[in-house]
Amino acid sequence: MFMIGEKVVHPMHGAGVIDGIVRENISGTYQEYYVFKMSAMGLVLKVPTANAERIGLRALDEASCVEEVLQKLPALPAEMSGNWNQRYRENLERLKSGRLLEVAVVIKGLMLRGRGRSLSTGERKMLSAAKQILISEISLTQNVDYHVAEQEIDEAVVPQD
């Protein structure tokens, strides 16, 4: 169980803080919810405490783990299926896994694909969501501004010579 004030990561939204734990009556049944708040985006979610593990809510990674992902980013494979539907499904599964390295693979693949040709609307949205997940975790673990974290990612994907 997470505590109020604890930094956690939602696999599809990114890192934030447990702002509260509330008990609400839904259709005659009381359930407890984590109030998950992302300060950078102003997003507030209520996550059922009973389903938090199944959803993939996890503790924030250590700063060293996040730094390791950034260091591995330039060498990560960027091959993706040529079939849009298959590529989208594979990338969605990577995001749902909640693993930061898998999120980084999605970011690198879509950023490089977008350099050669334009991304579809769905892939642009997916790239934005994937970057949001990684940026929010970098921002919270390294205590840096959102834009600084985004620049770190961009430079890791396409290193400046």
CSV table of C-alpha atoms in Angstrom, one decimal:
chain,number,residue,atom,x,y,z
A,1,MET,CA,0.0,0.0,0.0
A,2,PHE,CA,1.3,3.5,-0.9
A,3,MET,CA,1.2,6.3,1.6
A,4,ILE,CA,0.2,9.9,1.1
A,5,GLY,CA,3.1,11.9,-0.3
A,6,GLU,CA,4.8,8.9,-1.9
A,7,LYS,CA,6.0,9.3,-5.4
A,8,VAL,CA,4.7,6.7,-7.8
A,9,VAL,CA,4.4,5.9,-11.5
A,10,HIS,CA,1.2,5.1,-13.4
A,11,PRO,CA,2.2,3.0,-16.5
A,12,MET,CA,0.1,5.0,-18.9
A,13,HIS,CA,0.4,8.5,-17.4
A,14,GLY,CA,3.8,8.8,-15.8
A,15,ALA,CA,5.1,9.8,-12.4
A,16,GLY,CA,3.3,11.7,-9.7
A,17,VAL,CA,2.5,11.8,-6.0
A,18,ILE,CA,-0.2,10.1,-3.9
A,19,ASP,CA,-2.1,13.2,-2.9
A,20,GLY,CA,-4.6,11.4,-0.7
A,21,ILE,CA,-6.5,8.2,-0.1
A,22,VAL,CA,-10.3,8.5,-0.2
A,23,ARG,CA,-13.2,6.2,0.5
A,24,GLU,CA,-16.2,6.6,-1.9
A,25,ASN,CA,-19.5,5.0,-2.3
A,26,ILE,CA,-19.9,3.7,-5.9
A,27,SER,CA,-23.2,1.9,-6.6
A,28,GLY,CA,-23.7,1.1,-2.9
A,29,THR,CA,-20.2,-0.3,-2.4
A,30,TYR,CA,-17.5,1.6,-0.6
A,31,GLN,CA,-14.0,1.5,-2.2
A,32,GLU,CA,-10.7,3.2,-1.4
A,33,TYR,CA,-8.9,5.1,-4.0
A,34,TYR,CA,-5.5,6.7,-4.3
A,35,VAL,CA,-5.7,10.3,-5.4
A,36,PHE,CA,-2.8,10.4,-7.9
A,37,LYS,CA,-1.6,13.8,-8.9
A,38,MET,CA,0.8,14.9,-11.6
A,39,SER,CA,1.9,18.4,-10.9
A,40,ALA,CA,3.6,19.0,-14.3
A,41,MET,CA,0.4,18.2,-16.2
A,42,GLY,CA,-2.2,19.1,-13.6
A,43,LEU,CA,-3.7,15.5,-14.0
A,44,VAL,CA,-5.5,14.0,-11.1
A,45,LEU,CA,-6.6,10.4,-11.2
A,46,LYS,CA,-8.4,8.2,-8.7
A,47,VAL,CA,-6.9,4.7,-8.7
A,48,PRO,CA,-8.7,1.9,-6.8
A,49,THR,CA,-6.3,0.7,-4.1
A,50,ALA,CA,-7.5,-2.9,-4.6
A,51,ASN,CA,-6.5,-2.8,-8.3
A,52,ALA,CA,-3.3,-0.6,-8.1
A,53,GLU,CA,-0.9,-3.6,-8.5
A,54,ARG,CA,-2.9,-5.0,-11.4
A,55,ILE,CA,-3.0,-1.6,-13.1
A,56,GLY,CA,0.8,-1.4,-12.7
A,57,LEU,CA,1.1,1.5,-10.2
A,58,ARG,CA,4.6,1.2,-8.9
A,59,ALA,CA,7.1,3.1,-6.7
A,60,LEU,CA,9.3,5.7,-8.5
A,61,ASP,CA,12.6,4.2,-9.7
A,62,GLU,CA,15.8,5.3,-8.1
A,63,ALA,CA,17.6,8.1,-9.8
A,64,SER,CA,20.4,5.8,-10.7
A,65,CYS,CA,18.0,3.5,-12.6
A,66,VAL,CA,16.5,6.4,-14.5
A,67,GLU,CA,20.0,7.6,-15.4
A,68,GLU,CA,20.9,4.1,-16.6
A,69,VAL,CA,17.9,4.2,-19.0
A,70,LEU,CA,19.1,7.5,-20.4
A,71,GLN,CA,22.6,6.1,-20.8
A,72,LYS,CA,21.2,3.0,-22.7
A,73,LEU,CA,18.9,5.1,-24.9
A,74,PRO,CA,21.4,5.8,-27.7
A,75,ALA,CA,22.2,2.1,-28.1
A,76,LEU,CA,18.6,0.7,-27.8
A,77,PRO,CA,17.3,-1.0,-30.9
A,78,ALA,CA,14.9,1.1,-33.0
A,79,GLU,CA,13.6,-1.5,-35.4
A,80,MET,CA,9.8,-1.5,-35.7
A,81,SER,CA,7.3,-3.4,-37.8
A,82,GLY,CA,6.5,-1.9,-41.1
A,83,ASN,CA,2.8,-2.7,-40.5
A,84,TRP,CA,1.2,0.3,-38.7
A,85,ASN,CA,-1.3,-1.8,-36.7
A,86,GLN,CA,1.3,-4.3,-35.5
A,87,ARG,CA,3.7,-1.5,-34.6
A,88,TYR,CA,1.0,0.3,-32.7
A,89,ARG,CA,0.0,-2.8,-30.7
A,90,GLU,CA,3.6,-3.7,-29.9
A,91,ASN,CA,4.3,-0.1,-28.7
A,92,LEU,CA,1.1,-0.1,-26.6
A,93,GLU,CA,2.2,-3.3,-24.9
A,94,ARG,CA,5.6,-1.8,-24.2
A,95,LEU,CA,3.9,1.2,-22.6
A,96,LYS,CA,1.5,-0.9,-20.6
A,97,SER,CA,4.4,-2.9,-19.2
A,98,GLY,CA,5.3,0.1,-17.0
A,99,ARG,CA,9.0,-0.7,-17.5
A,100,LEU,CA,11.0,2.4,-18.2
A,101,LEU,CA,13.4,0.7,-20.6
A,102,GLU,CA,10.4,-0.4,-22.7
A,103,VAL,CA,9.0,3.1,-22.8
A,104,ALA,CA,12.5,4.3,-23.9
A,105,VAL,CA,12.4,1.8,-26.8
A,106,VAL,CA,9.0,3.3,-28.0
A,107,ILE,CA,10.4,6.8,-27.7
A,108,LYS,CA,13.5,6.1,-29.7
A,109,GLY,CA,11.7,4.1,-32.4
A,110,LEU,CA,9.0,6.7,-33.0
A,111,MET,CA,11.4,9.6,-32.9
A,112,LEU,CA,13.7,8.1,-35.4
A,113,ARG,CA,10.7,6.9,-37.6
A,114,GLY,CA,9.4,10.5,-37.5
A,115,ARG,CA,12.6,11.9,-38.8
A,116,GLY,CA,12.4,9.9,-42.0
A,117,ARG,CA,8.7,10.3,-42.6
A,118,SER,CA,5.7,11.9,-40.8
A,119,LEU,CA,4.1,9.9,-38.1
A,120,SER,CA,0.4,9.2,-38.1
A,121,THR,CA,-1.8,11.0,-35.6
A,122,GLY,CA,-2.0,7.9,-33.4
A,123,GLU,CA,1.8,7.5,-33.4
A,124,ARG,CA,2.3,11.2,-32.6
A,125,LYS,CA,0.0,10.8,-29.6
A,126,MET,CA,1.8,7.6,-28.6
A,127,LEU,CA,5.2,9.3,-28.8
A,128,SER,CA,3.9,12.3,-26.8
A,129,ALA,CA,2.5,9.9,-24.1
A,130,ALA,CA,5.7,7.8,-24.0
A,131,LYS,CA,7.8,11.0,-23.6
A,132,GLN,CA,5.5,12.2,-20.9
A,133,ILE,CA,6.0,9.0,-18.9
A,134,LEU,CA,9.8,9.2,-19.1
A,135,ILE,CA,10.0,13.0,-18.7
A,136,SER,CA,7.8,12.9,-15.5
A,137,GLU,CA,10.0,10.2,-14.0
A,138,ILE,CA,13.3,12.0,-14.9
A,139,SER,CA,11.8,15.2,-13.5
A,140,LEU,CA,10.8,13.7,-10.2
A,141,THR,CA,13.9,11.6,-9.6
A,142,GLN,CA,16.5,14.2,-10.7
A,143,ASN,CA,14.4,17.2,-9.4
A,144,VAL,CA,14.7,19.0,-12.8
A,145,ASP,CA,12.3,21.0,-14.8
A,146,TYR,CA,10.1,19.3,-17.4
A,147,HIS,CA,11.8,21.0,-20.3
A,148,VAL,CA,15.3,20.0,-19.0
A,149,ALA,CA,14.2,16.4,-18.8
A,150,GLU,CA,12.8,16.5,-22.3
A,151,GLN,CA,16.0,17.9,-23.6
A,152,GLU,CA,17.9,15.0,-22.0
A,153,ILE,CA,15.8,12.5,-23.8
A,154,ASP,CA,16.1,14.3,-27.2
A,155,GLU,CA,19.9,14.5,-26.8
A,156,ALA,CA,20.1,10.8,-25.8
A,157,VAL,CA,18.0,9.7,-28.9
A,158,VAL,CA,19.9,11.9,-31.4
A,159,PRO,CA,23.3,12.7,-29.8
A,160,GLN,CA,24.8,16.0,-30.8
A,161,ASP,CA,28.3,15.7,-32.2
